[in-house]
Tab-separated table of C-alpha atoms in Angstrom:
chain	number	residue	atom	x	y	z
A	15	UNK	CA	-54.109	-17.527	38.599
A	16	UNK	CA	-52.799	-16.777	42.654
A	17	UNK	CA	-56.062	-19.411	44.375
A	18	UNK	CA	-54.236	-22.206	42.355
A	19	UNK	CA	-50.862	-21.275	43.282
A	20	UNK	CA	-52.300	-20.837	46.812
A	21	UNK	CA	-53.842	-23.999	47.024
A	22	UNK	CA	-51.210	-26.015	45.181
A	23	UNK	CA	-48.846	-25.102	48.341
A	24	UNK	CA	-51.422	-25.937	51.077
A	25	UNK	CA	-52.185	-29.297	49.197
A	26	UNK	CA	-48.624	-30.656	49.792
A	27	UNK	CA	-48.047	-29.566	53.778
A	28	UNK	CA	-51.245	-31.070	54.699
A	29	UNK	CA	-53.075	-28.010	54.956
A	30	UNK	CA	-56.995	-28.761	53.263
A	31	UNK	CA	-58.500	-25.674	50.469
A	32	UNK	CA	-61.789	-25.164	52.412
A	33	UNK	CA	-63.272	-23.077	54.587
A	34	UNK	CA	-61.682	-25.768	57.523
A	35	UNK	CA	-58.613	-23.869	57.323
A	36	UNK	CA	-55.461	-24.810	60.612
A	37	UNK	CA	-57.250	-21.858	62.903
A	38	UNK	CA	-52.809	-21.030	63.479
A	39	UNK	CA	-52.323	-20.455	59.775
A	40	UNK	CA	-54.470	-17.484	59.714
A	41	UNK	CA	-53.940	-16.470	62.438
A	42	UNK	CA	-50.287	-16.511	61.683
A	43	UNK	CA	-51.646	-14.724	57.826
A	44	UNK	CA	-53.358	-11.832	59.993
A	45	UNK	CA	-50.380	-11.355	62.320
A	46	UNK	CA	-48.049	-11.326	59.208
A	47	UNK	CA	-50.696	-8.239	56.861
A	48	UNK	CA	-50.777	-6.517	60.538
A	49	UNK	CA	-47.068	-6.657	60.272
A	50	UNK	CA	-46.644	-5.499	56.469
A	51	UNK	CA	-48.472	-2.482	57.155
A	52	UNK	CA	-46.174	-1.499	60.589
A	53	UNK	CA	-43.321	-2.154	59.054
A	54	UNK	CA	-43.788	-0.654	55.434
A	55	UNK	CA	-40.943	2.763	54.673
A	56	UNK	CA	-42.721	5.691	54.597
A	57	UNK	CA	-42.423	7.227	51.100
A	58	UNK	CA	-42.178	10.464	52.229
A	59	UNK	CA	-38.833	9.655	54.919
A	60	UNK	CA	-36.633	12.726	53.317
A	61	UNK	CA	-33.585	10.278	51.487
A	62	UNK	CA	-31.954	10.250	47.995
A	63	UNK	CA	-30.839	7.869	46.471
A	64	UNK	CA	-27.558	8.774	46.462
A	65	UNK	CA	-28.339	9.164	50.986
A	66	UNK	CA	-26.122	6.669	53.295
A	67	UNK	CA	-27.223	3.266	54.209
A	68	UNK	CA	-31.290	3.822	55.965
A	69	UNK	CA	-32.939	1.077	57.739
A	70	UNK	CA	-35.194	-0.705	54.775
A	71	UNK	CA	-34.777	0.069	50.836
A	72	UNK	CA	-36.491	3.928	51.418
A	73	UNK	CA	-33.134	5.097	50.230
A	74	UNK	CA	-33.691	4.014	47.484
A	75	UNK	CA	-36.958	5.111	47.049
A	76	UNK	CA	-36.403	8.624	44.894
A	77	UNK	CA	-34.475	5.746	42.656
A	78	UNK	CA	-37.890	4.741	41.677
A	79	UNK	CA	-40.037	7.697	41.743
A	80	UNK	CA	-37.622	9.376	39.156
A	81	UNK	CA	-37.289	6.347	36.913
A	82	UNK	CA	-38.726	6.964	33.665
A	83	UNK	CA	-41.112	3.964	34.400
A	84	UNK	CA	-43.046	4.442	37.312
A	85	UNK	CA	-44.237	1.740	40.259
A	86	UNK	CA	-48.159	1.686	39.697
A	87	UNK	CA	-49.908	3.352	43.399
A	88	UNK	CA	-50.306	-0.105	45.285
A	89	UNK	CA	-51.306	-1.265	48.579
A	90	UNK	CA	-49.280	-4.211	47.820
A	91	UNK	CA	-45.665	-3.840	46.076
A	92	UNK	CA	-43.107	-6.878	46.083
A	93	UNK	CA	-41.616	-4.314	48.472
A	94	UNK	CA	-43.802	-4.849	51.104
A	95	UNK	CA	-44.137	-8.458	50.166
A	96	UNK	CA	-40.123	-8.413	51.257
A	97	UNK	CA	-41.348	-6.530	54.730
A	98	UNK	CA	-43.644	-9.667	55.794
A	99	UNK	CA	-41.414	-12.648	54.226
A	100	UNK	CA	-38.455	-10.690	57.089
A	101	UNK	CA	-41.299	-10.090	59.604
A	102	UNK	CA	-41.384	-11.329	62.447
A	103	UNK	CA	-43.722	-13.018	63.254
A	104	UNK	CA	-42.362	-16.049	61.059
A	105	UNK	CA	-39.415	-16.295	62.387
A	106	UNK	CA	-38.091	-19.890	62.713
A	107	UNK	CA	-40.589	-21.060	60.301
A	108	UNK	CA	-39.783	-23.728	57.755
A	109	UNK	CA	-39.346	-21.919	54.388
A	110	UNK	CA	-42.327	-23.903	52.972
A	111	UNK	CA	-44.581	-23.196	55.810
A	112	UNK	CA	-43.272	-19.160	55.044
A	113	UNK	CA	-44.185	-18.974	51.908
A	114	UNK	CA	-47.300	-20.581	52.259
A	115	UNK	CA	-48.131	-17.585	54.916
A	116	UNK	CA	-47.363	-15.063	52.312
A	117	UNK	CA	-49.472	-16.262	49.749
A	118	UNK	CA	-52.040	-17.081	52.398
A	119	UNK	CA	-51.954	-12.810	53.687
A	120	UNK	CA	-51.231	-12.298	50.470
A	121	UNK	CA	-54.406	-13.616	48.683
A	122	UNK	CA	-56.650	-12.775	52.294
A	123	UNK	CA	-55.501	-9.169	51.044
A	124	UNK	CA	-56.307	-9.105	47.320
A	125	UNK	CA	-52.778	-8.730	45.548
A	126	UNK	CA	-52.319	-10.269	42.491
A	127	UNK	CA	-48.873	-12.181	42.367
A	128	UNK	CA	-48.962	-10.524	38.560
A	129	UNK	CA	-48.811	-7.491	39.444
A	130	UNK	CA	-46.629	-8.082	42.027
A	131	UNK	CA	-43.976	-9.899	40.127
A	132	UNK	CA	-44.500	-6.447	37.184
A	133	UNK	CA	-43.464	-5.039	39.967
A	134	UNK	CA	-40.450	-6.527	40.823
A	135	UNK	CA	-40.109	-5.873	37.251
A	136	UNK	CA	-40.124	-2.194	37.636
A	137	UNK	CA	-38.394	-1.769	40.824
A	138	UNK	CA	-35.270	-4.074	39.129
A	139	UNK	CA	-35.388	-1.806	35.640
A	140	UNK	CA	-35.576	0.626	38.093
A	141	UNK	CA	-32.748	0.195	40.285
A	142	UNK	CA	-30.460	-1.066	36.317
A	143	UNK	CA	-31.065	2.397	35.169
A	144	UNK	CA	-30.000	3.929	37.517
A	145	UNK	CA	-27.578	2.679	37.702
A	146	UNK	CA	-26.009	2.819	34.677
A	147	UNK	CA	-26.818	6.360	34.156
A	148	UNK	CA	-24.055	6.228	37.259
A	149	UNK	CA	-21.620	4.528	35.029
A	150	UNK	CA	-22.005	7.318	32.518
A	151	UNK	CA	-21.528	9.788	35.155
A	152	UNK	CA	-18.702	7.956	36.842
A	153	UNK	CA	-17.075	7.656	32.800
A	154	UNK	CA	-17.122	11.052	32.235
A	155	UNK	CA	-15.516	12.120	35.537
A	156	UNK	CA	-12.773	9.597	35.210
A	157	UNK	CA	-12.388	11.292	31.423
A	158	UNK	CA	-12.625	14.743	32.644
A	159	UNK	CA	-9.739	13.429	35.183
A	160	UNK	CA	-8.167	12.630	33.199
A	161	UNK	CA	-7.833	15.034	31.122
A	162	UNK	CA	-7.484	17.658	33.587
A	163	UNK	CA	-3.740	14.547	34.361
A	164	UNK	CA	-3.098	15.257	31.295
A	165	UNK	CA	-3.490	19.595	31.181
A	166	UNK	CA	-1.949	19.313	34.639
A	167	UNK	CA	0.472	17.279	33.639
A	168	UNK	CA	1.842	20.186	30.457
A	169	UNK	CA	1.865	22.550	33.333
A	170	UNK	CA	5.170	20.876	34.311
A	171	UNK	CA	6.217	20.081	31.392
A	172	UNK	CA	7.054	23.287	30.158
A	173	UNK	CA	7.439	24.375	33.906
A	174	UNK	CA	10.097	21.934	34.470
A	175	UNK	CA	11.287	22.604	31.346
A	176	UNK	CA	11.301	26.295	31.389
A	177	UNK	CA	13.089	25.831	35.306
A	178	UNK	CA	15.862	22.908	33.835
A	179	UNK	CA	16.965	25.547	30.856
A	180	UNK	CA	17.620	28.137	33.443
A	181	UNK	CA	19.262	25.366	35.470
A	182	UNK	CA	21.585	24.846	32.448
A	183	UNK	CA	21.580	29.006	31.834
A	184	UNK	CA	23.657	29.443	35.253
A	185	UNK	CA	25.060	25.742	34.649
A	186	UNK	CA	26.378	27.900	31.638
A	187	UNK	CA	27.160	30.955	32.707
A	188	UNK	CA	29.848	29.237	35.657
A	189	UNK	CA	31.784	27.498	32.980
A	190	UNK	CA	31.741	30.472	31.432
A	191	UNK	CA	33.338	31.807	34.521
A	192	UNK	CA	35.387	29.310	34.774
A	193	UNK	CA	36.868	30.094	31.884
A	194	UNK	CA	37.337	33.386	31.975
A	195	UNK	CA	39.358	32.586	35.237
A	196	UNK	CA	40.936	30.591	33.971
A	197	UNK	CA	41.816	32.032	31.053
A	198	UNK	CA	43.096	35.090	33.836
A	199	UNK	CA	45.254	33.007	35.831
A	200	UNK	CA	46.992	31.837	32.285
A	201	UNK	CA	47.428	35.750	31.602
A	202	UNK	CA	48.820	36.579	35.264
A	203	UNK	CA	51.254	34.109	35.096
A	204	UNK	CA	52.666	35.905	31.909
A	205	UNK	CA	52.471	39.244	33.754
A	206	UNK	CA	53.774	37.142	37.235
A	207	UNK	CA	57.243	37.097	34.674
A	208	UNK	CA	57.633	39.421	33.066
A	209	UNK	CA	58.230	41.269	35.865
A	210	UNK	CA	60.401	39.219	37.202
A	211	UNK	CA	62.497	39.367	34.773
A	212	UNK	CA	62.900	42.821	34.471
A	213	UNK	CA	63.884	42.333	38.637
A	214	UNK	CA	66.096	40.323	36.911
A	215	UNK	CA	68.121	42.439	35.064
A	216	UNK	CA	68.254	44.803	38.547
A	217	UNK	CA	70.440	42.965	40.207
A	218	UNK	CA	73.860	41.078	39.915
A	219	UNK	CA	73.713	38.159	37.764
A	220	UNK	CA	74.022	35.147	40.374
A	221	UNK	CA	75.737	31.573	38.787
A	222	UNK	CA	73.065	29.699	39.467
A	223	UNK	CA	71.670	29.640	36.207
A	224	UNK	CA	67.607	29.142	35.190
A	225	UNK	CA	64.763	30.812	35.406
A	226	UNK	CA	64.153	33.154	39.121
A	227	UNK	CA	60.594	33.333	40.809
A	228	UNK	CA	60.829	37.397	42.359
A	229	UNK	CA	61.342	35.828	45.863
A	230	UNK	CA	64.832	35.247	44.486
A	231	UNK	CA	65.478	38.187	42.777
A	232	UNK	CA	64.327	40.417	45.371
A	233	UNK	CA	66.831	37.973	48.133
A	234	UNK	CA	69.971	38.680	46.170
A	235	UNK	CA	69.093	42.328	46.074
A	236	UNK	CA	69.831	42.180	49.421
A	237	UNK	CA	72.692	40.207	49.622
A	238	UNK	CA	74.228	42.210	47.189
A	239	UNK	CA	73.699	45.826	49.354
A	240	UNK	CA	74.970	44.248	52.289
């Protein structure tokens, strides 16, 4: 099947499907194959799925290897095809010419298109499954933090109520003390008047009637002694 695709692609670009292929295209294909071998990320680079950005896609290798359905070991994977597409050997080429060179290199290496597409499906599924797992983990984390915040809010409300009750109790005590002081002031006024009345009886009665203050009574007493 790949051979038929290869023939179809090259038939539209003026390249003959025989042993007399253009030497330039063949050199591009061989160079592309060498570039793929040298540029492919190592599977043992020590990166995890949660590491920060890394060159190529090595940061995702742990996701692929931990997936339920793992990519099958093969000399050519869809990731290598991606590296080949971005190879400097193909820079500046038209998209169709780049595709043709890529297919020629894959055919020369004996890579099957069906295997590459299957590898792409497996890796995409691994990424989607990991994304769903991370999303579910995030939801559970958010739910746990929401519950924790509600518990904190409950404690805050409880302490707030306790402190508000203490504040209210303090205000009530102040009001009670104010009432007690005003009551004492009233009794004090009555006591002072009683003393004034008694003092008034101890001095001669003046011509001015009405209620006298103790100071007036004392002044009258001082005048009567002169």
